[in-house]
Amino acid sequence: MKRCSPVVAVASMLILISPVALAQIATEGGESKDPDFVELLRTAKDATRKGDWARAEKIFRRAIELRPKDEESQFLLGTALIQTGQFREALERLEQLEKEFPDKPEVKNNLAWILIKSTDPSIRNPKRGLRYAREAVLAQPSDLNMLGTLAEAHYQLGNHDKAVRIARIVFAGAKMRGASNFAEYGNLLRRCLRAAGVTEDESGLD
């Protein structure tokens, strides 16, 4: 028996962009020796761990005033903008960062998320988002965040069978690793199953 796909809440999967993923894009040259910059970055990262994205955004902006070309703080500001729903500025900043550092899968993943989840028709582009999501997963195939983004992209495009296959992998991986956002991955798999018309016991997805 087929079930209707539920409406997707814009904020429901933002947790996929986790502090673990954020840390992976650290500037290759190491932290700046400028103590003011280092302290700002430390304080902003602490705010992200506490979920205070609005405060983190303000501090990342101050850090960028000191070091406008710093890759890590630019990426983290873009992520904070996503978390606070400022998709347009986040898209612009991350697109520029992707041009400068095309080998960073974290940037591609977050670009994909904006294009997939934005409700602004001038921004939303799931097909382009799918391309970025695929590129991110090809670079880091074991990253659950990036696999989750890829599953979400297929879900949004109506590729429900593909979405289910990937969401199952993500859910199993999260369960095995004891991921803190295990419940969110369960929600992702549940949505994909329902959209694909698959009826099964969902009691183990919480």
Coordinates of C-alpha atoms in Angstrom, one line a residue:
M1 CA 0.0 0.0 0.0
K2 CA 1.5 3.3 -1.1
R3 CA 1.7 6.3 1.2
C4 CA 1.8 10.0 0.3
S5 CA 5.0 11.8 0.8
P6 CA 4.9 14.4 3.6
V7 CA 5.7 18.0 3.1
V8 CA 9.4 18.6 3.8
A9 CA 10.2 21.1 6.5
V10 CA 13.0 23.5 5.5
A11 CA 14.8 23.3 8.9
S12 CA 14.3 19.6 9.5
M13 CA 17.6 18.4 8.2
L14 CA 19.9 21.3 8.8
I15 CA 21.5 19.2 11.6
L16 CA 23.2 17.2 8.8
I17 CA 25.8 20.0 8.6
S18 CA 27.6 19.1 11.8
P19 CA 30.5 20.5 13.8
V20 CA 32.5 17.4 12.7
A21 CA 32.1 18.4 9.0
L22 CA 33.0 22.0 9.8
A23 CA 36.3 21.0 11.4
Q24 CA 37.5 19.2 8.3
I25 CA 38.0 22.4 6.2
A26 CA 40.7 23.9 8.5
T27 CA 43.1 26.1 6.7
E28 CA 45.9 24.1 5.3
G29 CA 48.5 26.5 6.5
G30 CA 47.5 26.1 10.1
E31 CA 45.9 28.7 12.4
S32 CA 46.9 32.3 12.0
K33 CA 49.4 33.6 14.6
D34 CA 47.3 36.7 15.0
P35 CA 46.0 36.2 18.6
D36 CA 42.9 38.3 18.0
F37 CA 41.9 36.3 15.0
V38 CA 42.7 33.0 16.7
E39 CA 40.5 34.0 19.7
L40 CA 37.6 35.1 17.5
L41 CA 37.7 31.8 15.6
R42 CA 37.8 29.8 18.8
T43 CA 34.9 31.7 20.3
A44 CA 32.8 31.4 17.1
K45 CA 33.4 27.7 16.9
D46 CA 32.4 27.3 20.6
A47 CA 29.1 29.1 19.7
T48 CA 28.5 26.6 16.8
R49 CA 29.0 23.7 19.2
K50 CA 26.4 25.2 21.5
G51 CA 24.0 25.8 18.6
D52 CA 24.2 29.6 18.9
W53 CA 24.5 30.2 15.1
A54 CA 23.4 33.9 15.2
R55 CA 26.2 34.7 17.6
A56 CA 28.7 32.6 15.6
E57 CA 27.7 34.5 12.5
K58 CA 28.6 37.8 14.0
I59 CA 31.9 36.6 15.3
F60 CA 32.9 35.0 12.0
R61 CA 32.2 38.3 10.3
R62 CA 34.6 40.0 12.7
A63 CA 37.2 37.3 12.1
I64 CA 36.9 37.8 8.3
E65 CA 37.4 41.6 8.8
L66 CA 40.9 40.7 10.2
R67 CA 41.6 38.0 7.5
P68 CA 39.3 38.4 4.5
K69 CA 41.0 35.6 2.6
D70 CA 40.9 33.0 5.3
E71 CA 39.3 29.8 3.9
E72 CA 38.1 28.3 7.1
S73 CA 36.3 31.4 8.5
Q74 CA 34.7 32.1 5.1
F75 CA 33.4 28.5 5.0
L76 CA 32.2 28.6 8.6
L77 CA 30.4 31.9 8.0
G78 CA 28.7 30.4 5.0
T79 CA 27.5 27.5 7.2
A80 CA 26.3 29.8 9.9
L81 CA 24.3 31.7 7.3
I82 CA 22.7 28.4 6.2
Q83 CA 21.8 27.6 9.8
T84 CA 20.2 31.0 10.2
G85 CA 18.2 30.8 7.0
Q86 CA 20.3 33.4 5.1
F87 CA 20.5 31.2 2.0
R88 CA 21.3 33.9 -0.6
E89 CA 24.4 35.3 1.1
A90 CA 25.5 31.8 2.0
L91 CA 25.2 30.8 -1.6
E92 CA 27.2 33.7 -2.9
R93 CA 30.0 33.2 -0.4
L94 CA 30.2 29.5 -0.9
E95 CA 30.1 29.7 -4.7
Q96 CA 33.1 32.1 -4.5
L97 CA 34.8 29.7 -2.1
E98 CA 34.2 26.8 -4.4
K99 CA 35.8 28.7 -7.3
E100 CA 38.9 29.3 -5.2
F101 CA 39.0 25.8 -3.6
P102 CA 37.3 23.4 -6.0
D103 CA 38.7 20.4 -4.2
K104 CA 36.8 21.0 -1.0
P105 CA 33.9 18.5 -0.7
E106 CA 32.6 20.3 2.4
V107 CA 31.9 23.4 0.3
K108 CA 30.2 21.4 -2.4
N109 CA 28.0 19.6 0.2
N110 CA 26.8 22.9 1.7
L111 CA 26.2 24.4 -1.7
A112 CA 24.1 21.3 -2.5
W113 CA 22.2 21.8 0.7
I114 CA 21.3 25.4 -0.1
L115 CA 20.2 24.5 -3.6
I116 CA 18.1 21.6 -2.4
K117 CA 16.4 23.1 0.6
S118 CA 15.9 26.7 -0.2
T119 CA 12.2 27.7 -0.7
D120 CA 13.2 30.8 -2.7
P121 CA 12.6 29.9 -6.3
S122 CA 15.4 32.2 -7.4
I123 CA 17.8 30.1 -5.4
R124 CA 16.3 26.6 -5.3
N125 CA 17.8 24.3 -8.0
P126 CA 17.7 20.6 -6.9
K127 CA 19.3 19.4 -10.1
R128 CA 22.4 21.6 -9.6
G129 CA 22.3 20.6 -6.0
L130 CA 22.4 16.9 -6.9
R131 CA 25.5 17.6 -9.0
Y132 CA 27.3 19.2 -6.1
A133 CA 26.2 16.4 -3.7
R134 CA 27.5 13.7 -6.0
E135 CA 30.9 15.5 -6.3
A136 CA 31.1 15.7 -2.5
V137 CA 30.3 12.0 -2.0
L138 CA 32.8 11.0 -4.7
A139 CA 35.5 12.8 -2.7
Q140 CA 34.4 11.5 0.7
P141 CA 32.2 8.4 0.1
S142 CA 32.1 7.4 3.8
D143 CA 30.9 10.8 5.1
L144 CA 27.4 10.4 6.5
N145 CA 26.6 14.1 6.2
M146 CA 27.4 14.1 2.5
L147 CA 25.6 10.9 1.9
G148 CA 22.6 12.3 3.7
T149 CA 22.7 15.4 1.4
L150 CA 22.8 13.1 -1.6
A151 CA 19.8 11.1 -0.4
E152 CA 17.9 14.4 0.2
A153 CA 18.7 15.6 -3.3
H154 CA 17.3 12.4 -4.8
Y155 CA 14.2 12.7 -2.5
Q156 CA 13.6 16.3 -3.6
L157 CA 13.9 15.3 -7.3
G158 CA 11.5 12.4 -6.9
N159 CA 14.2 9.7 -7.3
H160 CA 12.7 7.9 -4.4
D161 CA 14.2 4.4 -4.9
K162 CA 17.7 5.9 -5.1
A163 CA 16.9 8.1 -2.0
V164 CA 15.9 5.0 -0.1
R165 CA 19.0 3.1 -1.0
I166 CA 21.3 5.9 0.1
A167 CA 19.3 6.7 3.2
R168 CA 19.5 3.1 4.3
I169 CA 23.3 3.3 4.1
V170 CA 23.3 6.5 6.1
F171 CA 21.0 5.2 8.8
A172 CA 23.0 2.0 9.2
G173 CA 26.2 3.9 9.4
A174 CA 24.9 6.3 11.9
K175 CA 23.6 3.5 14.0
M176 CA 26.9 1.6 13.9
R177 CA 28.9 4.7 14.8
G178 CA 26.5 6.0 17.5
A179 CA 26.1 9.3 15.7
S180 CA 24.6 12.1 17.8
N181 CA 22.2 12.9 15.0
F182 CA 21.0 9.3 14.6
A183 CA 17.3 10.4 15.0
E184 CA 17.6 12.8 12.1
Y185 CA 18.9 10.1 9.8
G186 CA 16.0 7.9 10.9
N187 CA 13.6 10.7 9.9
L188 CA 15.4 11.0 6.5
L189 CA 15.0 7.2 5.9
R190 CA 11.3 7.3 7.0
R191 CA 10.5 10.1 4.6
C192 CA 12.2 8.3 1.7
L193 CA 10.5 5.0 2.5
R194 CA 7.1 6.7 2.5
A195 CA 7.7 8.6 -0.7
A196 CA 8.8 5.3 -2.4
G197 CA 5.6 3.6 -1.2
V198 CA 7.5 1.1 1.0
T199 CA 5.6 -0.1 4.0
E200 CA 7.8 -1.6 6.7
D201 CA 8.2 -1.5 10.5
E202 CA 9.5 1.9 11.3
S203 CA 9.9 1.3 15.1
G204 CA 13.6 1.0 14.8
L205 CA 14.1 4.4 13.1
D206 CA 13.9 6.6 16.2

